[in-house]
Coordinates of C-alpha atoms and ligand atoms in Angstrom, one line a residue:
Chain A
X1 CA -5.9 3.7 17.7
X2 CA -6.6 0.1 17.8
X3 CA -7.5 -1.5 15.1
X4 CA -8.9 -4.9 16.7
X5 CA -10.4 -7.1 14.8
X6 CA -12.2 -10.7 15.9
X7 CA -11.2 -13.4 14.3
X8 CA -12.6 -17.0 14.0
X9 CA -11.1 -20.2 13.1
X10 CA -13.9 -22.3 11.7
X11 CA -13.1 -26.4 12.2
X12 CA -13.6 -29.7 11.3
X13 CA -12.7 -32.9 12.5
X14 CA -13.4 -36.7 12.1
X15 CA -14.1 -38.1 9.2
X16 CA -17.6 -36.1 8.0
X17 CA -17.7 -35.0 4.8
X18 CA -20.2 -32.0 4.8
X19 CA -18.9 -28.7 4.3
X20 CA -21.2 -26.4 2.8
X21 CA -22.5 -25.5 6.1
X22 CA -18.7 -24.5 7.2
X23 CA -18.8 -22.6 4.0
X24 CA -21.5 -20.8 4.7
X25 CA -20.9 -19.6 7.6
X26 CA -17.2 -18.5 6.2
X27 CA -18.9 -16.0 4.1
X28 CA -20.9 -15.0 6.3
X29 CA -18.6 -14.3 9.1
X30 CA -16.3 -13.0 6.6
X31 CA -19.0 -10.6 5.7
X32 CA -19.5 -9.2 8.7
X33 CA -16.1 -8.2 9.1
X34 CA -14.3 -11.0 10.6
X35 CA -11.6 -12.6 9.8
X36 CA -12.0 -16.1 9.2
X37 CA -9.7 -19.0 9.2
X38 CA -10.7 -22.6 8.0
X39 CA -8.8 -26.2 9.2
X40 CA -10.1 -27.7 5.8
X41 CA -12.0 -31.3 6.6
X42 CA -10.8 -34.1 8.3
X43 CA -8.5 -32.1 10.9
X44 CA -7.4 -33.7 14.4
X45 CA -8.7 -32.1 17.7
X46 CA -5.5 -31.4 18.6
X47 CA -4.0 -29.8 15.3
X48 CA -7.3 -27.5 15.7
X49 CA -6.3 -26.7 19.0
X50 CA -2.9 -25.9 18.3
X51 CA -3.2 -24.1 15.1
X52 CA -6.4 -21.7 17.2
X53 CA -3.3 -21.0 19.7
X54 CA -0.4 -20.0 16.7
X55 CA -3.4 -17.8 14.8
X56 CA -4.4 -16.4 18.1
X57 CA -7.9 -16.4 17.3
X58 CA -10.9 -15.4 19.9
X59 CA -13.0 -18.4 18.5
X60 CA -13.3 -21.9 17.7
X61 CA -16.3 -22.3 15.5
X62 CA -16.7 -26.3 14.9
X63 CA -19.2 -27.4 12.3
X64 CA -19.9 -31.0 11.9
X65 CA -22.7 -33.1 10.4
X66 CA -22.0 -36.7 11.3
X67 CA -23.8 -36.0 15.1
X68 CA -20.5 -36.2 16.6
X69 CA -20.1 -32.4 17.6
X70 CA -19.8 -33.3 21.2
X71 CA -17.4 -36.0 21.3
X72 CA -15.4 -33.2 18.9
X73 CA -15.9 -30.4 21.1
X74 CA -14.8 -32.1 24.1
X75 CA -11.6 -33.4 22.5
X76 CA -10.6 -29.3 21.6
X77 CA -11.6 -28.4 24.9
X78 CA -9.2 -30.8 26.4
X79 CA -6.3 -30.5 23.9
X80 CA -6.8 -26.3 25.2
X81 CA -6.9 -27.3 28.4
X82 CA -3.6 -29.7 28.2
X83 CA -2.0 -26.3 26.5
X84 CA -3.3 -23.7 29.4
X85 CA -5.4 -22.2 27.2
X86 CA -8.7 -21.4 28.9
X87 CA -9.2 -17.5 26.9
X88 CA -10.2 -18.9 23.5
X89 CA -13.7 -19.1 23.2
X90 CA -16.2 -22.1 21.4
X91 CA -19.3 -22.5 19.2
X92 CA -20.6 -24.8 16.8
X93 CA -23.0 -25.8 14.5
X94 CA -24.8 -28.6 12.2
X95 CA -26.7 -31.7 13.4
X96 CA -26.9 -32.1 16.8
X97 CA -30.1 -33.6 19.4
X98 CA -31.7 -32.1 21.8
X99 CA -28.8 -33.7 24.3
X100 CA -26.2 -32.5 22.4
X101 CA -27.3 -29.1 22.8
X102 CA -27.8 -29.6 26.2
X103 CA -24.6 -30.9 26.7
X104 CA -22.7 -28.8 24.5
X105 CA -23.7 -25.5 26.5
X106 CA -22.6 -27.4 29.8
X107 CA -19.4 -27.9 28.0
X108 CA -19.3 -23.8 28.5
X109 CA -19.8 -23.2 24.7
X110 CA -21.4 -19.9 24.3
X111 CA -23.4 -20.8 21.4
X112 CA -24.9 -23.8 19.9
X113 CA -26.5 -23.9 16.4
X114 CA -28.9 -26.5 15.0
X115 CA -29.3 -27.3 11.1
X116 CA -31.9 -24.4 10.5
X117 CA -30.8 -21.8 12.3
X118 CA -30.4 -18.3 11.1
X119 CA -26.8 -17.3 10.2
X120 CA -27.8 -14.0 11.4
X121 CA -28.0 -15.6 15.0
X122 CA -24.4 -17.0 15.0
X123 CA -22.8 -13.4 13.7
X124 CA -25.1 -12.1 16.4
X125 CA -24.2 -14.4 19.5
X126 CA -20.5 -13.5 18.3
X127 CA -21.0 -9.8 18.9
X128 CA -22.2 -10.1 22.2
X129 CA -19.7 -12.6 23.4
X130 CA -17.1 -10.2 21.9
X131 CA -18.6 -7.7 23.5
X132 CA -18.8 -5.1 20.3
X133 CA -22.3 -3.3 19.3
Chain B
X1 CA -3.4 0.1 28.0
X2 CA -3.9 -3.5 29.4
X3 CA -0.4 -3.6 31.2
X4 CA -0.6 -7.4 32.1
X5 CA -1.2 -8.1 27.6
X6 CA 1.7 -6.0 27.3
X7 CA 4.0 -7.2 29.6
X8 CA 3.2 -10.6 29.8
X9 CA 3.5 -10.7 26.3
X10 CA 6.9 -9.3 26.9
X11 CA 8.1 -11.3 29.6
X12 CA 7.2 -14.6 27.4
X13 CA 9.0 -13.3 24.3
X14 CA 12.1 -13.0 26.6
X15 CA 11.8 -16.8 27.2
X16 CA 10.9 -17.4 23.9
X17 CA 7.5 -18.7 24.5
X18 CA 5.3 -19.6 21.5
X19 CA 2.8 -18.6 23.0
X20 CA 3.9 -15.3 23.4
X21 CA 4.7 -14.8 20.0
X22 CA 1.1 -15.6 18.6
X23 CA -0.1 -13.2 21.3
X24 CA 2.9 -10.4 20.6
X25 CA 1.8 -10.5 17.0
X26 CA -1.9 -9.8 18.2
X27 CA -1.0 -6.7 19.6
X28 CA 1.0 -5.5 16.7
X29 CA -1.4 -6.5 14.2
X30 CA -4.2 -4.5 16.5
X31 CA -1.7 -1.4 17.0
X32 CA -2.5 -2.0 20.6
X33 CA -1.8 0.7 22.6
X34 CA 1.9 -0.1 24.4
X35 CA 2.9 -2.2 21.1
X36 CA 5.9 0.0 21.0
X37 CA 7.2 -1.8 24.5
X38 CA 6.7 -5.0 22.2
X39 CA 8.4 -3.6 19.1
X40 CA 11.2 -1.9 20.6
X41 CA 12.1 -5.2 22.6
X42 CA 11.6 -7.4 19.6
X43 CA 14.2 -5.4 17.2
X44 CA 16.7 -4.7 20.0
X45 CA 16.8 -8.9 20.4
X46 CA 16.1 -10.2 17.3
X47 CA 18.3 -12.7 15.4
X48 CA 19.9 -12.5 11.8
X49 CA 19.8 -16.9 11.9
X50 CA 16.6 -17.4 9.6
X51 CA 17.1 -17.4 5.9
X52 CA 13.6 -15.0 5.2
X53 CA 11.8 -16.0 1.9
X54 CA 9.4 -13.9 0.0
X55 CA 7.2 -15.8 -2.3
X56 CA 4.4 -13.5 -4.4
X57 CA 2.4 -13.5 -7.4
X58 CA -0.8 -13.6 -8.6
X59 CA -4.1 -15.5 -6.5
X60 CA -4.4 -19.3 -7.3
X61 CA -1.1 -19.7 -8.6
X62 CA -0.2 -22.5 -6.1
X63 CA 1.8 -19.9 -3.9
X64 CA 0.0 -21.9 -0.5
X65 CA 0.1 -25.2 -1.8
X66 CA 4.0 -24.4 -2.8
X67 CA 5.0 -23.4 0.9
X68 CA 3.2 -26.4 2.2
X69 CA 5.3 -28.5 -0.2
X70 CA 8.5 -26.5 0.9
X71 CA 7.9 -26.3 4.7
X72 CA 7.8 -30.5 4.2
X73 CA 11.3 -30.6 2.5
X74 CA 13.1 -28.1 5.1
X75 CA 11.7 -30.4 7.9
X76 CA 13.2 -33.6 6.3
X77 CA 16.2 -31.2 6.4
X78 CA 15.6 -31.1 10.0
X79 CA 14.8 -26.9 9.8
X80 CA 12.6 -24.8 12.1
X81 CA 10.1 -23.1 9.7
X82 CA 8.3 -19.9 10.4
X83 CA 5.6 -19.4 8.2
X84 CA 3.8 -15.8 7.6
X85 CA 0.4 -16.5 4.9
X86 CA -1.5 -12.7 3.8
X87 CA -4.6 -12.9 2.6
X88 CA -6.5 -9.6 1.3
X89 CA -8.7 -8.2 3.9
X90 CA -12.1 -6.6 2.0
X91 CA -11.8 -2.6 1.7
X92 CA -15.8 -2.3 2.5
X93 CA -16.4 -5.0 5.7
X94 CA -12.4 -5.2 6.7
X95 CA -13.3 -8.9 7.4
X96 CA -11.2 -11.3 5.1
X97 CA -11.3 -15.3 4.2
X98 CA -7.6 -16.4 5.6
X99 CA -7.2 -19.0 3.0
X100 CA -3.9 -19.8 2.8
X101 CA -3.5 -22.1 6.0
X102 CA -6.0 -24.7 4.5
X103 CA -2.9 -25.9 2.3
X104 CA -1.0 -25.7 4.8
X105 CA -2.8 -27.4 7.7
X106 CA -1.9 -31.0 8.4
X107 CA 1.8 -29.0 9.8
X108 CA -0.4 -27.8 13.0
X109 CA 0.3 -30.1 14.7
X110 CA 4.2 -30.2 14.2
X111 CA 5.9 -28.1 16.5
X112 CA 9.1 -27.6 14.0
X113 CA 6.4 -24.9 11.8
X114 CA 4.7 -22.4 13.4
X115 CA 2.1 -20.6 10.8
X116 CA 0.4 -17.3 10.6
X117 CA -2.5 -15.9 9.1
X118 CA -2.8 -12.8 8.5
X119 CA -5.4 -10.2 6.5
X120 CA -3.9 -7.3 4.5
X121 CA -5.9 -4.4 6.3
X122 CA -5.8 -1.8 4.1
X123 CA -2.6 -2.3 2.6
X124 CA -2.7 -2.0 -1.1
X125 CA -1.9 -5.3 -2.5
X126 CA 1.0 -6.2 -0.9
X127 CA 1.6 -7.2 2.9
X128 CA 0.5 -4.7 6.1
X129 CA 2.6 -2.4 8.4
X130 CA 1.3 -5.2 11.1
X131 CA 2.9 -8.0 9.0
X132 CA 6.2 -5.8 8.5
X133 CA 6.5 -5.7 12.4
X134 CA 5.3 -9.4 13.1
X135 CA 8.2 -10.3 11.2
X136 CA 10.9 -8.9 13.8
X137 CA 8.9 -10.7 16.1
X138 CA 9.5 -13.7 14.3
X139 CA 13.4 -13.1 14.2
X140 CA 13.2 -13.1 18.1
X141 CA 12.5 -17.0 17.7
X142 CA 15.1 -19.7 16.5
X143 CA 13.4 -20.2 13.3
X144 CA 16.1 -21.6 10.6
X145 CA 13.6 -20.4 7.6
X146 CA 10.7 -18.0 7.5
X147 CA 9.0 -17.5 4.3
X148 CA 6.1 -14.8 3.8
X149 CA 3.5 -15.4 1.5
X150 CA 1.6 -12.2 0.1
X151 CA -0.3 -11.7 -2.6
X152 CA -0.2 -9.8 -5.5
X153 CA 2.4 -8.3 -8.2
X154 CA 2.4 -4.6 -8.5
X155 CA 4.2 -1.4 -6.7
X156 CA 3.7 -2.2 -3.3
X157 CA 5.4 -5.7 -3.7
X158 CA 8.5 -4.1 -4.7
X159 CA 8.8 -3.3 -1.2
X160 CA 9.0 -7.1 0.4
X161 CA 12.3 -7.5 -1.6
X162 CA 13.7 -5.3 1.3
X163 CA 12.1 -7.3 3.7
X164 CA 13.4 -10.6 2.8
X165 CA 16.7 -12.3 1.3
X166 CA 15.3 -14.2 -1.8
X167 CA 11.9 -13.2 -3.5
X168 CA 10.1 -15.7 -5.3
X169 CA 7.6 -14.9 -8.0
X170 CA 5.0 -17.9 -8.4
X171 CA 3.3 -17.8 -12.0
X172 CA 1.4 -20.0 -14.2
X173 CA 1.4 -21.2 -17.9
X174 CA -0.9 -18.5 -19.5
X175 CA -0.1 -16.0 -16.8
X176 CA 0.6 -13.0 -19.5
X177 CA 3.2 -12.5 -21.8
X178 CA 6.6 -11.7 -21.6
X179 CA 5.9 -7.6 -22.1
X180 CA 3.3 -7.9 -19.2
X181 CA 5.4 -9.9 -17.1
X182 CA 8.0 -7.0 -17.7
X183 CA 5.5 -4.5 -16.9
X184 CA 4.4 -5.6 -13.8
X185 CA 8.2 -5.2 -12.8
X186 CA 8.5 -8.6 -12.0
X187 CA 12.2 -9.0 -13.0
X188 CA 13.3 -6.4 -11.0
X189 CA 12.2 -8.2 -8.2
X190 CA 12.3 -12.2 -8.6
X191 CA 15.2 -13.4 -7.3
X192 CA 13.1 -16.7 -8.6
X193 CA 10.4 -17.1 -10.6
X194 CA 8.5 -20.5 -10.3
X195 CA 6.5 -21.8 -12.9
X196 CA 3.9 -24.2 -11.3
X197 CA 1.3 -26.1 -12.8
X198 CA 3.7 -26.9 -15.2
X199 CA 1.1 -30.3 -15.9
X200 CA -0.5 -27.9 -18.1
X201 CA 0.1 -28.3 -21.7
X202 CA 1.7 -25.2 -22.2
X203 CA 4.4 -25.0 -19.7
X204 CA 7.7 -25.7 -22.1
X205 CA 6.8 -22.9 -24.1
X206 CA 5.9 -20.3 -21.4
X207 CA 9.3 -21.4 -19.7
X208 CA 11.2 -20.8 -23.3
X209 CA 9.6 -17.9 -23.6
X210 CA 10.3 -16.5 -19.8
X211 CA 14.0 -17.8 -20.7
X212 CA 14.0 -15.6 -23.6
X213 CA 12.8 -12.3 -21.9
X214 CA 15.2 -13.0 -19.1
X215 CA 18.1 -13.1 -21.2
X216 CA 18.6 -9.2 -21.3
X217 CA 19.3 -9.2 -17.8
X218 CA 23.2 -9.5 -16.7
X219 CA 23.8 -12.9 -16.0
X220 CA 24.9 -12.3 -12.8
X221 CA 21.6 -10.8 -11.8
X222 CA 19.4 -13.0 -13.7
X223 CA 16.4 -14.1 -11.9
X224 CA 16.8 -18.4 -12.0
X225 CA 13.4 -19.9 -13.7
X226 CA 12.4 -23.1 -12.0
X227 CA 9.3 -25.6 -12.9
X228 CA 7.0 -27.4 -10.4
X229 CA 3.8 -29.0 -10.2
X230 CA 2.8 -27.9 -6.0
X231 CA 0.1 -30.4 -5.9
X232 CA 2.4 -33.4 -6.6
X233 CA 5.5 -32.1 -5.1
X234 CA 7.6 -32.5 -8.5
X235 CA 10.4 -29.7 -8.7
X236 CA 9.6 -29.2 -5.2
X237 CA 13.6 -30.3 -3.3
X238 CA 14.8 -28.9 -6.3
X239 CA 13.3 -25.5 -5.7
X240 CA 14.6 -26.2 -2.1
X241 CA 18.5 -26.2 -2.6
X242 CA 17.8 -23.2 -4.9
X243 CA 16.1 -21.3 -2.3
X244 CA 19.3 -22.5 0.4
X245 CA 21.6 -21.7 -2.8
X246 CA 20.5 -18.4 -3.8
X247 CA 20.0 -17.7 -0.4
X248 CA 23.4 -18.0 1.1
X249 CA 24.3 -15.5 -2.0
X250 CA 22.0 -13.4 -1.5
X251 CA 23.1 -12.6 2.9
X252 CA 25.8 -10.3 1.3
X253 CA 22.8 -7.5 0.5
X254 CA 21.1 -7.5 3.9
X255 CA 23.4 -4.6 4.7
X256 CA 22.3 -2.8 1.6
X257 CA 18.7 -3.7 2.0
X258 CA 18.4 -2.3 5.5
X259 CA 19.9 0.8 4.9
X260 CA 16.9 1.0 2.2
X261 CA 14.3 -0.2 5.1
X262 CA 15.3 1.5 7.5
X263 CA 14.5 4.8 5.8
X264 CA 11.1 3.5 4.5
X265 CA 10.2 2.3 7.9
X266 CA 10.9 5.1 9.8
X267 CA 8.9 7.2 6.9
X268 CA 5.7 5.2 7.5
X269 CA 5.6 5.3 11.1
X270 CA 5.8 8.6 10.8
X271 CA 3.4 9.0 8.1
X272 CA 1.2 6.4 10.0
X273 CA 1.5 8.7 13.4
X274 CA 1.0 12.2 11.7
X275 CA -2.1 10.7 10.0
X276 CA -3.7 9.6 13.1
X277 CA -3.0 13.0 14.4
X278 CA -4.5 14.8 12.0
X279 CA -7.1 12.9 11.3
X280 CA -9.3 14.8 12.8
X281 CA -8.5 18.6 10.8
X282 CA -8.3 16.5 7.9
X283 CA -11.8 15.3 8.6
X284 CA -13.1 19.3 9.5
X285 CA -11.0 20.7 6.6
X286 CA -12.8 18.5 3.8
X287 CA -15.9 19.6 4.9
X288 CA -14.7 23.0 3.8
X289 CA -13.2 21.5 0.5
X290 CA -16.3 20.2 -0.1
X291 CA -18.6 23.1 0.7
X292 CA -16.0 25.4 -1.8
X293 CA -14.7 27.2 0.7
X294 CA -11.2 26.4 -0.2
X295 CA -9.4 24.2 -2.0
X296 CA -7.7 20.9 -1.4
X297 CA -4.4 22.6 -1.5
X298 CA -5.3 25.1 0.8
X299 CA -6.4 22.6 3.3
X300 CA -3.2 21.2 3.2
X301 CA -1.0 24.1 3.6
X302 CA -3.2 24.5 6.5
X303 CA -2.5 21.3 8.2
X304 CA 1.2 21.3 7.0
X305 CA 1.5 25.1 9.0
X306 CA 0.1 23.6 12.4
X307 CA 2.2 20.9 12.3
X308 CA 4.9 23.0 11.9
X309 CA 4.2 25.2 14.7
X310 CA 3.7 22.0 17.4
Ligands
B12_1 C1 -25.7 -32.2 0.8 C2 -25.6 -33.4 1.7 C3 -24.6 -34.3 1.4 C4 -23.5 -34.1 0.4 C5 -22.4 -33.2 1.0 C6 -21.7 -32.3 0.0 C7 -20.7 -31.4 0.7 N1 -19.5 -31.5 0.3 O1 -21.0 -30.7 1.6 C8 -23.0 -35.5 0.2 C9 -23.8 -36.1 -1.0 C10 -21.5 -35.7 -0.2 C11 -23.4 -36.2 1.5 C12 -22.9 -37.4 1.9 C13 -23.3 -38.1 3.0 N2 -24.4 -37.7 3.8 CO1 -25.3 -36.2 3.6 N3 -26.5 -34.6 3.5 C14 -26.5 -33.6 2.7 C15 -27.8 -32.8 3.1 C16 -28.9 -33.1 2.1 C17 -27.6 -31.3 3.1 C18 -26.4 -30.7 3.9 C19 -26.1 -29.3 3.4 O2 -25.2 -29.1 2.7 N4 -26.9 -28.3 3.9 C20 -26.8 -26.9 3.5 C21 -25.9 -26.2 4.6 C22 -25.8 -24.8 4.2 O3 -26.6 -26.3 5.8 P1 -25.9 -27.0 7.1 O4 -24.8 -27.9 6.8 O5 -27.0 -27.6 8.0 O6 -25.4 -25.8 7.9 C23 -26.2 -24.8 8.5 C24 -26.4 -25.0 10.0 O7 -26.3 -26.4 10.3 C25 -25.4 -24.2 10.6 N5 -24.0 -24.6 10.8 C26 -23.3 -25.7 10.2 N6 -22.1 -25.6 10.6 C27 -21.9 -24.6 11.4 C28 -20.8 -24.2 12.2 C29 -21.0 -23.1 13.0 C30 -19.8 -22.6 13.7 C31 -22.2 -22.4 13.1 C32 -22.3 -21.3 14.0 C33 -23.3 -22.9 12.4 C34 -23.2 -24.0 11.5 O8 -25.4 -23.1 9.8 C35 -25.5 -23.5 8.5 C36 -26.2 -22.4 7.7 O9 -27.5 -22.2 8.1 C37 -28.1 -33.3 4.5 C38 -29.6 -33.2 4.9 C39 -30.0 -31.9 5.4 N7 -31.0 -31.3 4.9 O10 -29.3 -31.3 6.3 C40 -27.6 -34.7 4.4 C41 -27.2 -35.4 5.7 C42 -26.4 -34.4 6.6 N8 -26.3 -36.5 5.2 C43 -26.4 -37.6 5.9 C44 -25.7 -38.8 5.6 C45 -26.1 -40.0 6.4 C46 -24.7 -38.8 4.6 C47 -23.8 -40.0 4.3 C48 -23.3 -40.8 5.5 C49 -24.6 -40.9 3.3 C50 -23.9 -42.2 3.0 N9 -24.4 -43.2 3.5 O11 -22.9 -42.2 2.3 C51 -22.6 -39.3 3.5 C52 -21.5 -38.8 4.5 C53 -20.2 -39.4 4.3 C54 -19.2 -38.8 5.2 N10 -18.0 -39.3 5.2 O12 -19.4 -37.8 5.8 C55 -27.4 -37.5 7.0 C56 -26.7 -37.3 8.4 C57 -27.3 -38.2 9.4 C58 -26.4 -38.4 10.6 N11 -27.0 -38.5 11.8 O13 -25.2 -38.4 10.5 C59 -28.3 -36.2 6.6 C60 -28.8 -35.4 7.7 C61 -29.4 -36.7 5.7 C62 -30.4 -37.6 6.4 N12 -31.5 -37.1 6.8 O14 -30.1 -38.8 6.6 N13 -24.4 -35.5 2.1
GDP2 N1 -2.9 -28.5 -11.8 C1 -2.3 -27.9 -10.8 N2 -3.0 -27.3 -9.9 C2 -2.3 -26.7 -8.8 C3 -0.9 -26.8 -8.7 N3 -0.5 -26.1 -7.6 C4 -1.6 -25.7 -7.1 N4 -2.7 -26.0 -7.8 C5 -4.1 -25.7 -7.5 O1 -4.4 -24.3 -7.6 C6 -5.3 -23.8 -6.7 C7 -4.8 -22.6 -6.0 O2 -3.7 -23.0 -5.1 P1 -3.2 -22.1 -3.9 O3 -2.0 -22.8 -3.4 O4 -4.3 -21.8 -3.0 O5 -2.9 -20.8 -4.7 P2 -2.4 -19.3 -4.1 O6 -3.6 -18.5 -4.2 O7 -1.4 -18.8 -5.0 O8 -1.9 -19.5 -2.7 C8 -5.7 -25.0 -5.8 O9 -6.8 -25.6 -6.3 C9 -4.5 -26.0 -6.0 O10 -4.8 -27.3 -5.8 C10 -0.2 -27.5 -9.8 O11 1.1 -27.6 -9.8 N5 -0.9 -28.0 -10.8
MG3 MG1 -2.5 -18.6 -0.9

């Protein structure tokens, strides 16, 4: 009987001091039966990258405020990539343009979530991605 | 069962691969089907090098902010640290808030530590069947020192003594009185008891007092009471060579403390396999219980004379 359960490490990096939308979001994943792991603020690409590896988790969440969730994104990408690790998979959310976005989801992150957005609609996009429900 | 999770799991515990480990301890966790291949490897190879710390007591007592504090000091001693961090998982949703690492973060990126989170599922208070068998995973590494936070004082933490060499008991300054500290069985258990946050005003006292309570205990088995404030690392290398000191002592029990988990582990395998068995005529039989047709006791005869018969 397996007892599987998905788990997400949320993340922040750089120096951006917002967090309640990284809170947020640890409730709510938490909530719907996740488990949920949080970096704290102010973590390195890499250190995120490494710890997601150690706690095995299916997925990065990044939040970030300060419009620099590309330029973070691709820095955990390539500190996974440098490791060999291409199964752990990547979202984010917070303030982003209409590039971002764009470019975020050309990245290969399978969801990308503007200030505004329902939580609902993140806990959702990880169900289907995990494939459960 | 996936064969190529299994076995490459397997074949990158055998060359010690960290990667292999987080991914081992996945499966276990999960109860994977072909975890067995995993565990059976794991506890023929494993290692008797690491020193294994407990450290308990109650939430917000500066247990996580302690180990990040101690995992510093071992490295400036040039030791490998395995860290395993349980959090309570919720009994309604299952998900759980793994909090602990946040303390414990900025080590990430060393590769001397290697930390993991993990939720209680279902465990009462103390630490998981999954975390139990993660930690002979663990011992397949060359880890000089792995400590295992858990949560919680009460029965089920009893049982992490067996687990580990020293137990630590974190408390704080207004953390009950001596008669509940007793009650709780905490002396039994503390190998150690910490007294953190000892900024707070009342800290000399509680520590006279603790001293005080203590002294009925054989001075050979009385548990040491240390002071530290976690956040500012002040008691902190002391704690250290008391851990190392206590430690070293304390090797002479493992004998006696695996004859005592050996027994309990085979017992809740069994109990864990039997119950997955049966969970099905357990399930059919309450409905029974519940419409009056028999009683609970009945039910359980019942069960008890199928098993019997195979
Ligand atoms: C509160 C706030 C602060 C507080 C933060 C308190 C804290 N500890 O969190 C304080 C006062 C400290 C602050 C400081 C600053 N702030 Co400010 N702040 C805000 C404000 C008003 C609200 C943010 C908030 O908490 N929202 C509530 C949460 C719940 O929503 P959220 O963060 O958007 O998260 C939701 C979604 O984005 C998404 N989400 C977020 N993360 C994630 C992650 C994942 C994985 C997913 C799936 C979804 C997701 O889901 C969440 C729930 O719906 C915003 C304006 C705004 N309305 O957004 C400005 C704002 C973000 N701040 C701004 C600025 C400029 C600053 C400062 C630089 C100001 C200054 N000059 O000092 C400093 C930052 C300093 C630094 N080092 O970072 C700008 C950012 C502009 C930019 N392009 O960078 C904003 C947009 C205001 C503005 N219009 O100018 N700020
Ligand atoms: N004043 C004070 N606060 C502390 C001390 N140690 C930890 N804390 C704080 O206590 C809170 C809980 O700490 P944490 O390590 O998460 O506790 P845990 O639940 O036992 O793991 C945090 O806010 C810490 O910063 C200390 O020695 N003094
Ligand atoms: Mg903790």
């Amino acid at each position: 009987m397996s007892d599987r359960k998905v788990k997400v490490m949320i993340a922040k990096c750089g120096c951006d001091i917002h967090e309640r939308g990284a809170l947020t979001m640890l409730n709510v994943f938490r909530d719907a039966g996740f488990e949920v792991i949080y970096t704290g603020r102010y973590q390195s690409e890499e250190g995120v990258a490494k710890a997601a590896v150690d706690e095995d988790v299916d997925i990065i969440a990044v939040s970030d405020l300060s419009g620099s969730l590309v330029i973070i994104c691709r820095k955990i990408l390539a500190a996974l990539a440098e490791m060999g690790v291409d199964d752990i998979k990547m979202m984010c959310g917070g303030l982003l343009s209409e590039q971002d976005e764009k470019d975020l989801y050309d990245m290969g992150l399978f969801a990308v979530m503007g200030t505004g957005s329902p939580v609902q609609a993140s806990v959702d996009a990880i169900k289907e991605v995990m494939g459960i429900e | 069962m996936d064969e190529q999770r299994i076995y490459g799991a397997l074949e990158g515990l055998k060359k010690k691969q960290k990667r292999a480990l987080s991914r081992a301890i996945s499966i276990v966790e999960n109860h994977e089907e072909g975890m067995e291949i995993v565990l059976d490897y794991a506890y023929q190879n494993m290692n008797d090098n690491a020193l294994l710390i407990g450290i308990t007591g109650p939430g917000g007592a500066g247990k996580s902010t302690t180990v990040d504090k101690i995992i510093e000091e071992f490295r400036k001693r040039d030791m490998k640290v395995g860290v395993m961090a349980v959090d309570p998982s919720s009994p309604y949703t299952g998900g759980a808030f793994l909090g602990d690492r946040i303390r414990m973060f900025k080590h990430s990126s060393d590769d001397g530590v290697y930390i993991r989170s993990f939720g209680s599922r279902g465990a009462m208070g103390g630490i998981s069947e999954g975390t139990k068998n993660a930690l002979y995973l663990f011992k397949n590494y060359d880890f000089d020192v792995i400590l295992i936070e858990s949560l919680g004082i009460g029965q089920d933490e009893t049982e992490i003594t067996n687990f580990v060499d020293v137990t630590v008991v974190t408390v704080v300054p207004g953390f009950g009185d001596s008669v509940q500290i007793a009650k709780a069985g905490m002396q039994e258990i503390a190998d150690i008891f910490v007294i953190n946050k000892a900024d707070k005003p009342d800290a000399q006292m509680y520590y006279n007092q603790m001293k005080e309570q203590l002294l009925s205990i054989p001075e050979e088995i009385r548990p040491l009471i240390l002071t530290t404030i976690a956040t500012t690392g002040k008691g902190i290398p002391e704690m250290v060579d008391a851990l190392i000191d206590v430690g070293n002592r304390q090797i002479t029990k493992r004998q006696q403390k695996e004859e005592a988990r050996v027994r309990s582990e085979i017992r809740s395998q069994l109990l864990d396999r039997l119950a997955e068995r049966l969970e099905g005529d357990v399930e059919a039989l309450a409905e029974d219980v519940l419409d009056k047709k028999m009683t609970p006791f009945e039910a359980s005869r019942k069960i008890d004379a199928k098993v019997t018969i195979g």
